[in-house]
Short mmCIF file of C-alpha atoms and ligand atoms in Angstrom, two decimals:
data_model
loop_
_atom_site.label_atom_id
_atom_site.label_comp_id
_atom_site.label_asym_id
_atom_site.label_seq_id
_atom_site.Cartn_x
_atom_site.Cartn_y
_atom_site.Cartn_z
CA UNK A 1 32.66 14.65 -11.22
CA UNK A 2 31.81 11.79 -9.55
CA UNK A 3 29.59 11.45 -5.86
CA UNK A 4 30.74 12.21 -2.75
CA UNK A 5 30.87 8.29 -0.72
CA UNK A 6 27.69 7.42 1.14
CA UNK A 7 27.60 4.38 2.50
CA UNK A 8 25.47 2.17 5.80
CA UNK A 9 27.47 -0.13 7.79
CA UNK A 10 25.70 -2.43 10.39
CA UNK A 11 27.59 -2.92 14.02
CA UNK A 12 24.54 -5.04 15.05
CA UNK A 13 22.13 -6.78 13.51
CA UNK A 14 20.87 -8.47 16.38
CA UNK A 15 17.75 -7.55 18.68
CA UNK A 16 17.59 -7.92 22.61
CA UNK A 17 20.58 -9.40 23.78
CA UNK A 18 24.34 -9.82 22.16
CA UNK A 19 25.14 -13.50 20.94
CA UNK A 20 28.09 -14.78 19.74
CA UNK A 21 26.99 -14.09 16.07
CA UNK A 22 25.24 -10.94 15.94
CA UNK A 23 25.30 -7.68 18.65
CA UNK A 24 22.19 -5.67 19.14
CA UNK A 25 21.61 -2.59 17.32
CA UNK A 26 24.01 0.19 15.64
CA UNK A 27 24.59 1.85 12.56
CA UNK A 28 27.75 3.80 11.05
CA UNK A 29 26.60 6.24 8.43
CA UNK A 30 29.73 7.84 6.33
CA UNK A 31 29.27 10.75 4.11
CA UNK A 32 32.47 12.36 2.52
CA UNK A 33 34.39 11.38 5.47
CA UNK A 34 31.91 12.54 8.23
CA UNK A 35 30.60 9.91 10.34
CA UNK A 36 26.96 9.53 12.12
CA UNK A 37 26.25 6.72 14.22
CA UNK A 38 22.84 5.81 14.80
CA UNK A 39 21.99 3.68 18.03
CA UNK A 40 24.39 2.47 20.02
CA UNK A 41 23.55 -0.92 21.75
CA UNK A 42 26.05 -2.74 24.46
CA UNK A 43 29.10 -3.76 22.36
CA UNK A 44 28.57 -1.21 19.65
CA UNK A 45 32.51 0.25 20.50
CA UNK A 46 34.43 -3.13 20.21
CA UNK A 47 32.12 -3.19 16.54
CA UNK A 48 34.12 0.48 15.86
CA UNK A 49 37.07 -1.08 16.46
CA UNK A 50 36.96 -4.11 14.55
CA UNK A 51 36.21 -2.15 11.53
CA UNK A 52 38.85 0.26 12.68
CA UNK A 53 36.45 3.27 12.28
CA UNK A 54 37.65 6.91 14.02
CA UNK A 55 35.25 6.97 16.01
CA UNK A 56 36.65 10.30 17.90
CA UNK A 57 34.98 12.05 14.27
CA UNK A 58 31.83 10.79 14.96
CA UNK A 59 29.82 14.36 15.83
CA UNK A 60 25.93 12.76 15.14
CA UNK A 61 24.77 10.36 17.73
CA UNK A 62 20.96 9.52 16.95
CA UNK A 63 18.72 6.97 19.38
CA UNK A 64 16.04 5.63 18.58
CA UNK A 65 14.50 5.22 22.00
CA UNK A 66 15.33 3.94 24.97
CA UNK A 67 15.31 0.24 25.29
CA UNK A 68 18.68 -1.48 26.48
CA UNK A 69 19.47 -2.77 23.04
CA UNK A 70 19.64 0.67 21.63
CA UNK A 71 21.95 3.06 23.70
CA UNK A 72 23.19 0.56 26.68
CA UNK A 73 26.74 0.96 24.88
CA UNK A 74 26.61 4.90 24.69
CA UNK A 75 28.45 5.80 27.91
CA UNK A 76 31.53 3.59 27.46
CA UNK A 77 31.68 4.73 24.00
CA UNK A 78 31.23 8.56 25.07
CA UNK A 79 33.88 7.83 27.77
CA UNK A 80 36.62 6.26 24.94
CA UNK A 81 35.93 9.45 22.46
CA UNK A 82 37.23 11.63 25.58
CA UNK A 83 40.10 9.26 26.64
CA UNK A 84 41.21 9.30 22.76
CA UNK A 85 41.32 13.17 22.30
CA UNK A 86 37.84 14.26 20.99
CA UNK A 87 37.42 18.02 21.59
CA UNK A 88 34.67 18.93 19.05
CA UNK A 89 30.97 18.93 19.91
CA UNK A 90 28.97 16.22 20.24
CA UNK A 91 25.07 16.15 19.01
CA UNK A 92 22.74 13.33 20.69
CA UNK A 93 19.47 13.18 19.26
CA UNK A 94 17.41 11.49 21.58
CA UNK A 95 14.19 10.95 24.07
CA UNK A 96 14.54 13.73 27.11
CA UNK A 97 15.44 11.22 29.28
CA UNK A 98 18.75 10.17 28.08
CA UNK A 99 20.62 13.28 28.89
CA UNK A 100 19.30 12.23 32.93
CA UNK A 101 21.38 8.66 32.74
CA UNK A 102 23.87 9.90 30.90
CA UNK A 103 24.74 12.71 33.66
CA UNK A 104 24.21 10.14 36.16
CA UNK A 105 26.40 7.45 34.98
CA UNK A 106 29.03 10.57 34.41
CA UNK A 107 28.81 11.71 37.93
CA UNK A 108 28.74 8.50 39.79
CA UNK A 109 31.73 7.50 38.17
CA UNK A 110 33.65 10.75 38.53
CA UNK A 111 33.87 11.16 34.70
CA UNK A 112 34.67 14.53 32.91
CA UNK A 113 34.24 15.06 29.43
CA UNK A 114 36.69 17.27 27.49
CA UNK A 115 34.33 17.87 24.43
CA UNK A 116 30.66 19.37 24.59
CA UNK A 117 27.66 17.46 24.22
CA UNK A 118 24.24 18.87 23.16
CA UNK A 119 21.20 17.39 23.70
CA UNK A 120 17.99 17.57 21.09
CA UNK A 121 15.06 16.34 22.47
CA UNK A 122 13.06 14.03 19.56
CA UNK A 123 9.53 14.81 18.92
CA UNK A 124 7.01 11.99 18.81
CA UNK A 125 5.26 13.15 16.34
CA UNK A 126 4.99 14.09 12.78
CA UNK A 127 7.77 14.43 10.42
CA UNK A 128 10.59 16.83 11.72
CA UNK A 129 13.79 18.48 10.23
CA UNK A 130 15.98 17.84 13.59
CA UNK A 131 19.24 19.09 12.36
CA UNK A 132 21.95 19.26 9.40
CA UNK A 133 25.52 19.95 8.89
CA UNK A 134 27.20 20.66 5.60
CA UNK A 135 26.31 17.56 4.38
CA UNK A 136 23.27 16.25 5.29
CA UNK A 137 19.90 17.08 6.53
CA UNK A 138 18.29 14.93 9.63
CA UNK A 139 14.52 14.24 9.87
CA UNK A 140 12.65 12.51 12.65
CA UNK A 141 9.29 10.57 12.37
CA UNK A 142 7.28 8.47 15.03
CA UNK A 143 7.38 4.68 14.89
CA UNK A 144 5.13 2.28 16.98
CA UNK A 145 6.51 0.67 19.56
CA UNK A 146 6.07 0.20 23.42
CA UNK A 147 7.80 3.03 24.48
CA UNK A 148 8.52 6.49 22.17
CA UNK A 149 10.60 5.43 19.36
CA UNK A 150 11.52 7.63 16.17
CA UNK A 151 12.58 6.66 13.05
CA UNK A 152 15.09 8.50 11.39
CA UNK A 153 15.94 9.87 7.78
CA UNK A 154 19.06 11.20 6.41
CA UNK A 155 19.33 13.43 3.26
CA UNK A 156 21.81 14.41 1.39
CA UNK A 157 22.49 17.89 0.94
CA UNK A 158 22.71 19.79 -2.74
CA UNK A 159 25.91 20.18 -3.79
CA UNK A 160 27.18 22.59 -6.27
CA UNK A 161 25.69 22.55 -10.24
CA UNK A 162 27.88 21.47 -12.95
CA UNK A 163 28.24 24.05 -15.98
CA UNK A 164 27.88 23.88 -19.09
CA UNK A 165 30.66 24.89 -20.98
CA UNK A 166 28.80 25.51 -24.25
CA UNK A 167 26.25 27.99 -22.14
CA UNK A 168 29.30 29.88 -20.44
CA UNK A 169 31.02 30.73 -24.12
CA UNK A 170 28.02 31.72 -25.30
CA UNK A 171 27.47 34.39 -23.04
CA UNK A 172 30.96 35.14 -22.31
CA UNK A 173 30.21 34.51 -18.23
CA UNK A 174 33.06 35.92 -16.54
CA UNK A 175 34.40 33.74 -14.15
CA UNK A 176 33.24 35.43 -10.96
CA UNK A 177 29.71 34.85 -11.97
CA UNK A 178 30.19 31.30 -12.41
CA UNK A 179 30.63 30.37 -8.97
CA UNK A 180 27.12 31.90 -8.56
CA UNK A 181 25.77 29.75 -11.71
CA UNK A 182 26.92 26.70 -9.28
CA UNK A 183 25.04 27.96 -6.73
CA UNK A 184 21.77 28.50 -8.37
CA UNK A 185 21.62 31.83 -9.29
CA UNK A 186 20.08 33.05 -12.84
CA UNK A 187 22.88 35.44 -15.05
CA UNK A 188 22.26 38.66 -16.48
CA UNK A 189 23.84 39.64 -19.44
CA UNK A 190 25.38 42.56 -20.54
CA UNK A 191 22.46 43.68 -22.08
CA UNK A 192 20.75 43.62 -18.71
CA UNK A 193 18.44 40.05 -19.67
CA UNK A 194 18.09 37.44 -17.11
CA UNK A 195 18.96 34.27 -17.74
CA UNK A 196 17.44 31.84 -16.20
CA UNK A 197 20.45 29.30 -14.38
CA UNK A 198 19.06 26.24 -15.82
CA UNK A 199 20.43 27.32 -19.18
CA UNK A 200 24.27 27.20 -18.05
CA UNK A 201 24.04 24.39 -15.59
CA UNK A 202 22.99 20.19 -15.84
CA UNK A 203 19.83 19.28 -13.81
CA UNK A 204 20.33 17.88 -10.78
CA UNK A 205 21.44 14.77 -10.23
CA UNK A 206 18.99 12.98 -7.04
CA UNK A 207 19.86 13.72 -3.74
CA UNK A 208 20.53 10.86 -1.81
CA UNK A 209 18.14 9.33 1.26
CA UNK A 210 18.53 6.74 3.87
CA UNK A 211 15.83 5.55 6.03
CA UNK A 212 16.35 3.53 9.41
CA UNK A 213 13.21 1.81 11.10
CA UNK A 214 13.70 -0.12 13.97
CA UNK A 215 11.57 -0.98 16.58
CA UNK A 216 7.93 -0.78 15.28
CA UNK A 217 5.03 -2.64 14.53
CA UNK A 218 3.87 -2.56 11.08
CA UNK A 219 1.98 0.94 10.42
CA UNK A 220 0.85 2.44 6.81
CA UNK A 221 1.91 5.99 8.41
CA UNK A 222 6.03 4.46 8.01
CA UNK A 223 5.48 4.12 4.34
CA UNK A 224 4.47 8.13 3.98
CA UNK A 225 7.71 9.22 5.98
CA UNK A 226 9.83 6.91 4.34
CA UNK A 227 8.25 7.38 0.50
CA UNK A 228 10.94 6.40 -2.14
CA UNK A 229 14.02 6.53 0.13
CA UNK A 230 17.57 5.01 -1.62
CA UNK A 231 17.86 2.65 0.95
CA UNK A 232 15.14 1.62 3.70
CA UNK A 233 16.59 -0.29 7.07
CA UNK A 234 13.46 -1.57 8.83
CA UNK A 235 13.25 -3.93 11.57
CA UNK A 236 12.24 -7.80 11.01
CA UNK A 237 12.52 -9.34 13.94
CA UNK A 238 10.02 -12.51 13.66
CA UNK A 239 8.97 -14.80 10.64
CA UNK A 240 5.77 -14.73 9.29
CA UNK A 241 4.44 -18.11 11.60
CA UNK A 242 5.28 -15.24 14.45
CA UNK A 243 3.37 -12.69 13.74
CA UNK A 244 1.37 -12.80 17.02
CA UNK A 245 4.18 -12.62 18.88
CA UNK A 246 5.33 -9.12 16.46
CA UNK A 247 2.06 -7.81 17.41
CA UNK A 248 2.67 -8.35 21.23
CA UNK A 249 6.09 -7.15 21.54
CA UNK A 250 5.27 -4.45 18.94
CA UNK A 251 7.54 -5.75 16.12
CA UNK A 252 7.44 -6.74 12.55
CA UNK A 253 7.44 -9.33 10.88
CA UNK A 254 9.23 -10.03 7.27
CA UNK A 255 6.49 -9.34 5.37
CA UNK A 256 5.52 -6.49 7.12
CA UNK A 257 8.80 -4.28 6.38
CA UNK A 258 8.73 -5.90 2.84
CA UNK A 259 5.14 -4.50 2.76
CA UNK A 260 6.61 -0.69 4.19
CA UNK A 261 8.72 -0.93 1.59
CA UNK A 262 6.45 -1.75 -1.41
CA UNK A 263 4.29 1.12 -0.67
CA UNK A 264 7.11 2.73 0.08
CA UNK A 265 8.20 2.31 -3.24
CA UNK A 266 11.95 2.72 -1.54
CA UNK A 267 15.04 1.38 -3.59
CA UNK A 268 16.47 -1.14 -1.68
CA UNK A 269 14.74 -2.61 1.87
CA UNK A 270 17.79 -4.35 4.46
CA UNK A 271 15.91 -6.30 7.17
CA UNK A 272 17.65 -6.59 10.59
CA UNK A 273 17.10 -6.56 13.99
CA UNK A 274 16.60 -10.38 14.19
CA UNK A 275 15.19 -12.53 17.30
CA UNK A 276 18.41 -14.17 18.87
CA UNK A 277 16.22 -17.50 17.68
CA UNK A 278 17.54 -16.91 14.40
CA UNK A 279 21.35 -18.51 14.21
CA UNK A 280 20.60 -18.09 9.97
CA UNK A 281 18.61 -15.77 8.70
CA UNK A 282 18.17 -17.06 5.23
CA UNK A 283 14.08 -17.88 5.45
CA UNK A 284 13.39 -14.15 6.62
CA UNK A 285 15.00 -12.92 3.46
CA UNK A 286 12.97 -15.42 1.58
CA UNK A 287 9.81 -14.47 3.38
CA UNK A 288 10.88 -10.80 2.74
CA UNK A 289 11.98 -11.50 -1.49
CA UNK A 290 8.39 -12.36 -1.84
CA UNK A 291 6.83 -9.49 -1.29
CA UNK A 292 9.80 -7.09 -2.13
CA UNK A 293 12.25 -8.39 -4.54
CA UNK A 294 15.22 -6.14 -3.51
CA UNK A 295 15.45 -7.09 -0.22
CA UNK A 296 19.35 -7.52 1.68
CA UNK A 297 19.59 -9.05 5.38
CA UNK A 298 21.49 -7.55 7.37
CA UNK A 299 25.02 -8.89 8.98
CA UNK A 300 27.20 -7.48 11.60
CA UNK A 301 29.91 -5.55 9.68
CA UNK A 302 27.90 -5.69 5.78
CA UNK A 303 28.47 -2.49 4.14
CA UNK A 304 25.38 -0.87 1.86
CA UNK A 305 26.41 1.83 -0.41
CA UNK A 306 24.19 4.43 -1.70
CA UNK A 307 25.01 5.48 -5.42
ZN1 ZN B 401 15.41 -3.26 19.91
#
C-alpha cells in the first residue's frame, strides 16, 4: 500500500517585484489529486499554466497577508477559474480585508462569478485549526511582519489502518467488522472480550506536515508552531552581511530560517523569497547549509515531495 502523492511546487520564488528569473510568491500544494494554492502574487496564473496545472480544481486559496507580492495575481486568476468552467466552491483563507478588494475589483469590472467563494477570516494569533477537507487539516499561526501575516501548516489526514492478516484468522473477524478494524475500532469476540484494535492492525505510519513561512522576521515563537514539520518553507530574503536591513523591512536572513529550522528540528528547510538583488542564489544556501545541513533553495517551478 503505498502513500497517497504529496508534493510542494514553487510558482515564485521571488520577493517584491517579478524579474525575468524569478516571480514573487506562490505555492501549489497537491495531495491525491486535490490541489491548494497558497499565495498568489502577480503572475502566479501564467506559472499554472506553464506547469499545465488544472487550476479550475484548485478549492483552497490561503494568503498570507496582504502585501502586493502575495495576492496581487488573485483576481485574474479567480476571473480565469470562472471563464474555464469552475462551479465548485471556493475557500480563501485570508486577512478580513481581502474579501473588500476582491468585491471591488469584481464590481468595477462588471465580473460575475459562476462558483461560490467563502471567505475565512485568519486569526493573528495563536495556533488555529482553520479548516480541512478529506485530506488534510489547515492550521494558522502568527508571523512577524509589518502588517498581519500568518503562517500556515498543512497536515495530512489519517487514512485507513492496514490489517493484519495473521490477527484476522485468529479470531475469525468477519469481514464486516474489518472495515471497522481500519477505522480504529477495538473487536469483540464471540465470547464477548474486547480486543483492543492495535492487535489486528500495523501502527501508524507518520502523518505528513508542511510548513510555509514567509514574510517574518526571525522569532523563537515560529519554531514552536512549526516543531518537526516534513518540510519547512521559510522566507530568506537577505544574506547574512544584510541583516540590518531584515530587521528593518521585517525579514530574515539565511541564518535566521536555518536557525527556525534547527530548533525546529523540521526535516527538510527550502529558503525562498529572495531580494530581486540576488540573480544566483547559491551563497544563501551556503549561508543557510551551515547552520542547517538539509537546506534546498527554492526555484520557480522546483518540485519538493513529501514521503
Ligand atoms: Zn513578500
Amino acid at each position: 500500500l503505498s502513500k497517497p502523492s504529496f508534493t510542494v511546487q514553487i510558482l515564485g520564488s521571488g520577493s517584491a517585484t517579478p524579474t525575468t528569473y524569478r516571480n514573487p510568491s506562490g505555492q501549489l500544494i497537491e495531495f491525491n489529486n486535490a490541489y491548494y494554492l497558497i499565495d498568489c502574487g502577480e503572475g502566479t496564473q501564467l506559472q499554472l499554466r506553464k506547469i499545465n496545472a488544472k487550476f479550475q480544481r484548485i478549492n483552497h486559496v490561503f494568503v498570507s497577508h496582504l502585501h502586493g507580492d502575495h495576492f496581487f495575481g488573485l483576481i485574474g486568476l479567480l476571473n480565469s477559474m470562472h471563464l474555464y468552467g469552475k462551479k465548485t466552491k471556493l475557500t480563501i483563507f485570508s486577512p478580513p480585508e481581502l474579501k473588500e478588494v476582491i468585491d471591488l475589483q469584481l464590481r468595477v469590472s462588471k465580473a460575475r462569478l459562476d462558483y461560490p467563494i467563502e471567505y475565512i477570516d485568519l486569526q493573528n494569533k495563536g495556533f488555529n485549526l482553520i479548516g480541512a477537507d478529506d485530506r488534510l487539516e489547515f492550521f494558522s499561526f502568527p508571523l512577524k511582519h509589518r502588517v498581519p501575516t500568518c503562517g500556515f501548516l498543512l497536515k495530512e489526514k489519517p487514512g485507513l489502518l492496514k490489517l493484519k492478516n495473521e490477527a484476522l484468522a485468529e479470531y475469525q473477524v468477519p469481514l464486516q467488522e474489518r472495515n471497522k478494524l481500519k477505522m480504529g475500532e477495538d473487536f469483540i469476540s464471540h465470547e464477548g472480550k474486547i480486543i483492543k484494535n492495535k492487535h489486528f492492525t500495523y501502527p501508524r505510519e507518520n502523518l505528513r506536515t508542511y510548513a510555509y513561512c514567509s514574510d517574518t522576521a526571525y522569532s523563537p515563537k515560529t519554531a514552536e508552531y512549526v516543531k518537526e514539520v516534513d518540510v519547512l518553507y521559510h522566507e530568506a530574503t537577505f544574506e547574512n552581511a544584510l541583516a540590518d536591513k531584515a530587521k528593518d523591512t521585517m525579514h530574515s536572513t539565511t541564518a535566521q530560517a536555518a536557525k527556525v529550522a534547527k530548533e525546529a528540528n523540521v526535516k527538510k528547510l527550502i529558503i525562498g523569497h529572495y531580494s530581486s538583488r540576488y540573480r544566483y542564489v547559491d551563497k544563501l544556501l551556503h549561508e543557510a547549509r551551515e547552520v542547517f545541513t538539509n537546506t534546498i533553495a527554492a526555484d520557480d517551478g522546483m518540485i519538493i515531495r513529501l514521503d
